Each structure stands twice: as structure tokens, then as C-alpha cells.
């Protein structure tokens, strides 16, 4: 689904100002993957010395337009941080220029297209190892929530699942194409038949099977326990980059999790 040129022209005219260096179309419309419910993602490249407002929205004849103002300096700073780069780099790569007053927008997009993950790998390893240690508290909250009620289990389990997914994505340098492919991309980076992916799917409630028969949904306690096993498997994936002290802390979760199989609950 393409956007009418008149709509894009109206958006550019409405958003342009002396503080704007360039305007680009991003997201699903830029990638040619838009559907009926897709909003229009717009990147505003602003002068580095300009006051940058927060993300905003506008409507154009009923079409939702999402506006993300950024400076070239802020985009480059994010491309230098592994936890941000996995999202920012693919997004910038797919942008289509609508306005580029001084060539600055084209430069940023070209930097994203020539980006190489190798220069960030050591920082990514450090981030992942430190974050897995920080996630210990979240794992213990899952254990605590399992003694209480389903609402507590749901929140704690979802938070830990999100955290562990991010840790693996960052450590492996998985450049996320879109929210819709996030889980698939991370699972594929580990291996679709891996133990990690099996627990990830159970924890996320994506799919499970019993003797080849698909199970449409799983009880929250099963999914919560799966997140704890996922913590263990994440530790095993990255233990080669963790210090002895970090491993000792992470092992506290593994000891409490035990060897219970979520599918037996």
C-alpha cells in the first residue's frame, strides 16, 4: 500500500520549519509493507542546536501520522549504543527521504547503511552480562509472584520475558527490522529448534504442542516457570562473556528454578 504523493507533500509542508534539516518517511510505508492499520512514520531531522520536542502525532484526513524529531547527533549517539542500535540502525536504513535541505539526512541514512556491528560487540557483551545480573531481581519477583495470584504472575513474567529477549538480541547483534519480526528474529539467531527458543515460545504463549497437537493457550504458572528456565538458558548462551562473580549471582536463579519442566505442570 502506497501513500498518495499529495498526502506526503502536505505532511512536509506542515512540518517544515527553519529548525528542520530534513524529513523522511520511515516504518512500514517506507519498506512497502503497510497495511490498512499502519500509521505513517515520519522522521524529522532537526538542527543539532535546536530544541527537540518529544514524539508527537497528527491527523491528515483521518490518517494517523507519527512524528519523531531527532538530531543527527542523537541518532549517531544511539547507533553507538548496542541496546539502541538494534532498533535505530534498521529503522534509519529503510527511511525514504522526502526533504533534505543540506544533505545531512542523506549522510545519516548512509551511515546506517554502512554500519557494522563488529565495532559494538565488546560493548554489547558487557551490556548483556550486566543486564542478566540485573534481571536476577526480576526473576525472583516471578518466583514470589507464583506464590500469590495470576495478576502478579502475568506482570512479573512478561517483564522478565521482555528483558531476556532484549539481552539475547543485543549480545547477538540482532538488528530488528520491525516489532512484528522481533521475536522471530531473536529466536532464529539462537536456533528455531534450540532449548532457549522452546522456552521462549512457552513463556510468550506463542505455541506449544503435546504429541504434535497444538495447545492454544497455557496456564500462567507454566509460562512463568518457562521464563525462569529461559533465564537459565540465557545464562548458558552468554556465560562465556560473564565474570565469575556475575555467574555466581545468576546461578542463584538457576538453583531456585531447579529442573522442573514447565510442560509437566
CSV table of C-alpha atoms in Angstrom, one decimal, residues 37-251:
chain,number,residue,atom,x,y,z
A,37,UNK,CA,-3.9,-0.2,10.1
A,38,UNK,CA,-0.4,1.1,9.5
A,39,UNK,CA,0.4,4.7,10.7
A,40,UNK,CA,2.7,7.0,8.8
A,41,UNK,CA,6.1,7.2,10.5
A,42,UNK,CA,7.9,10.4,9.9
A,43,UNK,CA,11.5,11.2,11.0
A,44,UNK,CA,12.3,14.9,11.5
A,45,UNK,CA,16.0,15.6,11.3
A,46,UNK,CA,16.5,18.8,13.3
A,47,UNK,CA,19.4,21.2,13.7
A,48,UNK,CA,21.8,20.0,16.4
A,49,UNK,CA,21.4,23.3,18.3
A,50,UNK,CA,17.6,23.2,18.1
A,51,UNK,CA,15.2,22.4,21.0
A,52,UNK,CA,13.9,18.9,20.1
A,53,UNK,CA,10.3,18.2,21.1
A,54,UNK,CA,9.1,14.8,22.1
A,55,UNK,CA,7.4,12.3,19.7
A,56,UNK,CA,4.0,13.5,18.6
A,57,UNK,CA,1.1,12.7,16.4
A,58,UNK,CA,-1.1,14.4,13.9
A,59,UNK,CA,-4.0,13.5,11.6
A,60,UNK,CA,-4.3,14.1,7.9
A,61,UNK,CA,-7.7,13.4,6.6
A,62,UNK,CA,-8.1,10.6,9.1
A,63,UNK,CA,-4.6,9.1,8.6
A,64,UNK,CA,-2.5,8.9,11.8
A,65,UNK,CA,1.0,10.4,11.4
A,66,UNK,CA,3.6,9.6,14.0
A,67,UNK,CA,6.3,12.3,14.1
A,68,UNK,CA,9.7,11.5,15.7
A,69,UNK,CA,12.0,14.6,15.9
A,70,UNK,CA,15.7,13.8,16.3
A,71,UNK,CA,19.1,15.4,15.7
A,72,UNK,CA,21.9,13.9,13.7
A,73,UNK,CA,24.0,13.9,16.9
A,74,UNK,CA,21.3,12.0,18.8
A,75,UNK,CA,20.9,9.4,16.0
A,76,UNK,CA,24.7,8.8,15.9
A,77,UNK,CA,24.8,8.5,19.7
A,78,UNK,CA,22.1,5.8,19.6
A,79,UNK,CA,23.9,4.0,16.8
A,80,UNK,CA,26.9,3.8,19.2
A,81,UNK,CA,24.9,2.1,22.0
A,82,UNK,CA,24.2,-1.6,21.2
A,83,UNK,CA,20.8,-1.7,23.0
A,84,UNK,CA,19.6,1.3,20.9
A,85,UNK,CA,21.5,0.4,17.7
A,86,UNK,CA,19.5,-2.9,17.2
A,87,UNK,CA,16.4,-0.7,16.6
A,88,UNK,CA,17.8,2.6,15.3
A,89,UNK,CA,20.1,1.2,12.5
A,90,UNK,CA,17.5,-0.8,10.6
A,91,UNK,CA,14.9,2.0,11.0
A,92,UNK,CA,17.3,4.6,9.5
A,93,UNK,CA,18.4,2.2,6.8
A,94,UNK,CA,14.8,1.9,5.5
A,95,UNK,CA,14.0,5.6,5.5
A,96,UNK,CA,13.0,7.4,2.3
A,97,UNK,CA,14.0,11.0,2.0
A,98,UNK,CA,11.2,13.5,1.5
A,99,UNK,CA,13.2,16.6,2.2
A,100,UNK,CA,16.9,17.1,2.7
A,101,UNK,CA,18.0,20.7,2.8
A,102,UNK,CA,21.7,20.4,3.4
A,103,UNK,CA,22.4,16.7,2.8
A,104,UNK,CA,22.5,15.9,6.5
A,105,UNK,CA,19.7,13.5,6.3
A,106,UNK,CA,21.3,11.5,3.5
A,107,UNK,CA,24.5,11.3,5.5
A,108,UNK,CA,22.8,9.8,8.5
A,109,UNK,CA,21.0,7.3,6.4
A,110,UNK,CA,24.2,6.3,4.6
A,111,UNK,CA,26.0,5.9,8.0
A,112,UNK,CA,23.2,3.5,9.0
A,113,UNK,CA,23.5,1.6,5.7
A,114,UNK,CA,27.3,1.1,6.1
A,115,UNK,CA,27.0,0.4,9.9
A,116,UNK,CA,28.9,-2.7,11.1
A,117,UNK,CA,28.1,-4.5,14.3
A,118,UNK,CA,31.6,-5.7,15.0
A,119,UNK,CA,32.7,-2.3,16.5
A,120,UNK,CA,29.9,-2.6,19.1
A,121,UNK,CA,30.4,-6.3,20.0
A,122,UNK,CA,32.5,-5.7,23.1
A,123,UNK,CA,30.1,-3.1,24.4
A,124,UNK,CA,27.2,-5.5,23.6
A,125,UNK,CA,28.8,-8.3,25.6
A,126,UNK,CA,29.3,-6.0,28.6
A,127,UNK,CA,25.7,-4.8,28.4
A,128,UNK,CA,24.3,-8.3,28.1
A,129,UNK,CA,26.3,-9.7,31.0
A,130,UNK,CA,25.5,-6.8,33.3
A,131,UNK,CA,21.8,-6.8,32.4
A,132,UNK,CA,21.5,-10.6,33.1
A,133,UNK,CA,22.8,-9.9,36.6
A,134,UNK,CA,20.3,-7.0,37.0
A,135,UNK,CA,17.5,-9.3,35.8
A,136,UNK,CA,18.1,-11.6,38.8
A,137,UNK,CA,15.8,-9.4,40.8
A,138,UNK,CA,13.1,-9.7,38.2
A,139,UNK,CA,13.4,-13.5,38.2
A,140,UNK,CA,13.0,-13.6,42.0
A,141,UNK,CA,9.9,-11.4,41.6
A,142,UNK,CA,8.5,-14.1,39.2
A,143,UNK,CA,9.2,-16.8,41.9
A,144,UNK,CA,7.5,-14.6,44.5
A,145,UNK,CA,4.5,-13.8,42.2
A,146,UNK,CA,3.9,-17.6,41.7
A,147,UNK,CA,3.0,-17.8,45.4
A,148,UNK,CA,0.4,-15.0,45.1
A,149,UNK,CA,-2.0,-14.5,42.2
A,150,UNK,CA,-2.3,-14.6,38.4
A,151,UNK,CA,-2.1,-10.8,38.0
A,152,UNK,CA,1.2,-10.7,39.8
A,153,UNK,CA,2.5,-13.7,37.8
A,154,UNK,CA,1.4,-12.1,34.5
A,155,UNK,CA,3.2,-8.8,35.1
A,156,UNK,CA,6.4,-10.3,36.5
A,157,UNK,CA,6.6,-13.0,33.8
A,158,UNK,CA,6.0,-10.6,31.0
A,159,UNK,CA,8.7,-8.2,32.3
A,160,UNK,CA,11.3,-10.9,32.6
A,161,UNK,CA,10.5,-12.3,29.2
A,162,UNK,CA,11.0,-8.9,27.6
A,163,UNK,CA,14.2,-8.4,29.4
A,164,UNK,CA,15.7,-11.7,28.5
A,165,UNK,CA,14.7,-11.3,24.8
A,166,UNK,CA,16.5,-7.9,24.8
A,167,UNK,CA,19.6,-9.3,26.3
A,168,UNK,CA,20.0,-12.0,23.7
A,169,UNK,CA,19.1,-9.6,20.8
A,170,UNK,CA,21.8,-7.1,22.0
A,171,UNK,CA,24.5,-9.7,22.7
A,172,UNK,CA,24.0,-11.3,19.2
A,173,UNK,CA,23.6,-8.0,17.4
A,174,UNK,CA,20.2,-8.8,16.0
A,175,UNK,CA,19.1,-5.7,14.0
A,176,UNK,CA,15.4,-5.6,14.5
A,177,UNK,CA,13.5,-5.0,11.2
A,178,UNK,CA,10.1,-4.4,12.8
A,179,UNK,CA,8.2,-5.1,16.0
A,180,UNK,CA,6.3,-7.8,14.1
A,181,UNK,CA,9.5,-9.7,13.4
A,182,UNK,CA,11.3,-9.1,16.8
A,183,UNK,CA,10.6,-12.4,18.5
A,184,UNK,CA,11.1,-14.4,15.2
A,185,UNK,CA,14.5,-12.8,14.5
A,186,UNK,CA,15.8,-13.4,18.0
A,187,UNK,CA,14.6,-17.0,18.0
A,188,UNK,CA,16.2,-17.6,14.6
A,189,UNK,CA,19.5,-16.1,15.9
A,190,UNK,CA,19.6,-18.7,18.6
A,191,UNK,CA,18.1,-21.5,16.6
A,192,UNK,CA,14.5,-22.4,16.0
A,193,UNK,CA,15.0,-25.9,17.5
A,194,UNK,CA,17.0,-24.7,20.4
A,195,UNK,CA,16.0,-25.2,24.1
A,196,UNK,CA,16.2,-21.4,24.5
A,197,UNK,CA,13.6,-20.9,21.7
A,198,UNK,CA,11.3,-23.7,23.1
A,199,UNK,CA,11.2,-22.0,26.5
A,200,UNK,CA,10.8,-18.5,24.8
A,201,UNK,CA,7.8,-19.7,22.9
A,202,UNK,CA,6.2,-21.2,26.0
A,203,UNK,CA,6.8,-18.1,28.0
A,204,UNK,CA,5.4,-15.9,25.3
A,205,UNK,CA,2.4,-18.1,24.8
A,206,UNK,CA,3.3,-18.3,21.1
A,207,UNK,CA,2.9,-22.0,20.6
A,208,UNK,CA,3.3,-25.3,22.3
A,209,UNK,CA,2.4,-28.9,21.4
A,210,UNK,CA,1.7,-32.2,23.1
A,211,UNK,CA,2.4,-35.2,20.8
A,212,UNK,CA,2.0,-33.0,17.8
A,213,UNK,CA,-1.3,-31.5,18.9
A,214,UNK,CA,-1.2,-27.7,19.2
A,215,UNK,CA,-2.2,-26.3,22.6
A,216,UNK,CA,-3.9,-22.9,22.1
A,217,UNK,CA,-3.1,-21.5,25.5
A,218,UNK,CA,-1.0,-22.3,28.5
A,219,UNK,CA,-1.7,-21.6,32.2
A,220,UNK,CA,0.1,-18.6,33.6
A,221,UNK,CA,2.2,-20.7,36.1
A,222,UNK,CA,3.5,-22.7,33.2
A,223,UNK,CA,4.5,-19.6,31.3
A,224,UNK,CA,6.0,-18.1,34.4
A,225,UNK,CA,8.1,-21.1,35.1
A,226,UNK,CA,9.2,-21.1,31.5
A,227,UNK,CA,10.6,-17.6,31.9
A,228,UNK,CA,12.8,-18.9,34.8
A,229,UNK,CA,14.1,-21.7,32.6
A,230,UNK,CA,14.6,-19.1,29.9
A,231,UNK,CA,16.8,-17.2,32.3
A,232,UNK,CA,18.9,-20.3,32.8
A,233,UNK,CA,19.2,-20.9,29.1
A,234,UNK,CA,20.1,-17.2,28.5
A,235,UNK,CA,22.9,-17.6,31.1
A,236,UNK,CA,24.1,-20.6,29.3
A,237,UNK,CA,24.2,-18.7,26.0
A,238,UNK,CA,26.3,-15.9,27.3
A,239,UNK,CA,28.3,-17.5,30.2
A,240,UNK,CA,31.4,-17.2,28.1
A,241,UNK,CA,31.3,-13.4,28.4
A,242,UNK,CA,30.4,-13.3,32.1
A,243,UNK,CA,32.8,-12.9,35.0
A,244,UNK,CA,32.9,-15.5,37.8
A,245,UNK,CA,31.1,-13.0,40.1
A,246,UNK,CA,28.4,-12.4,37.6
A,247,UNK,CA,27.9,-16.1,37.1
A,248,UNK,CA,27.7,-16.7,40.8
A,249,UNK,CA,24.9,-14.2,41.1
A,250,UNK,CA,23.0,-15.5,38.1
A,251,UNK,CA,23.3,-19.1,39.4
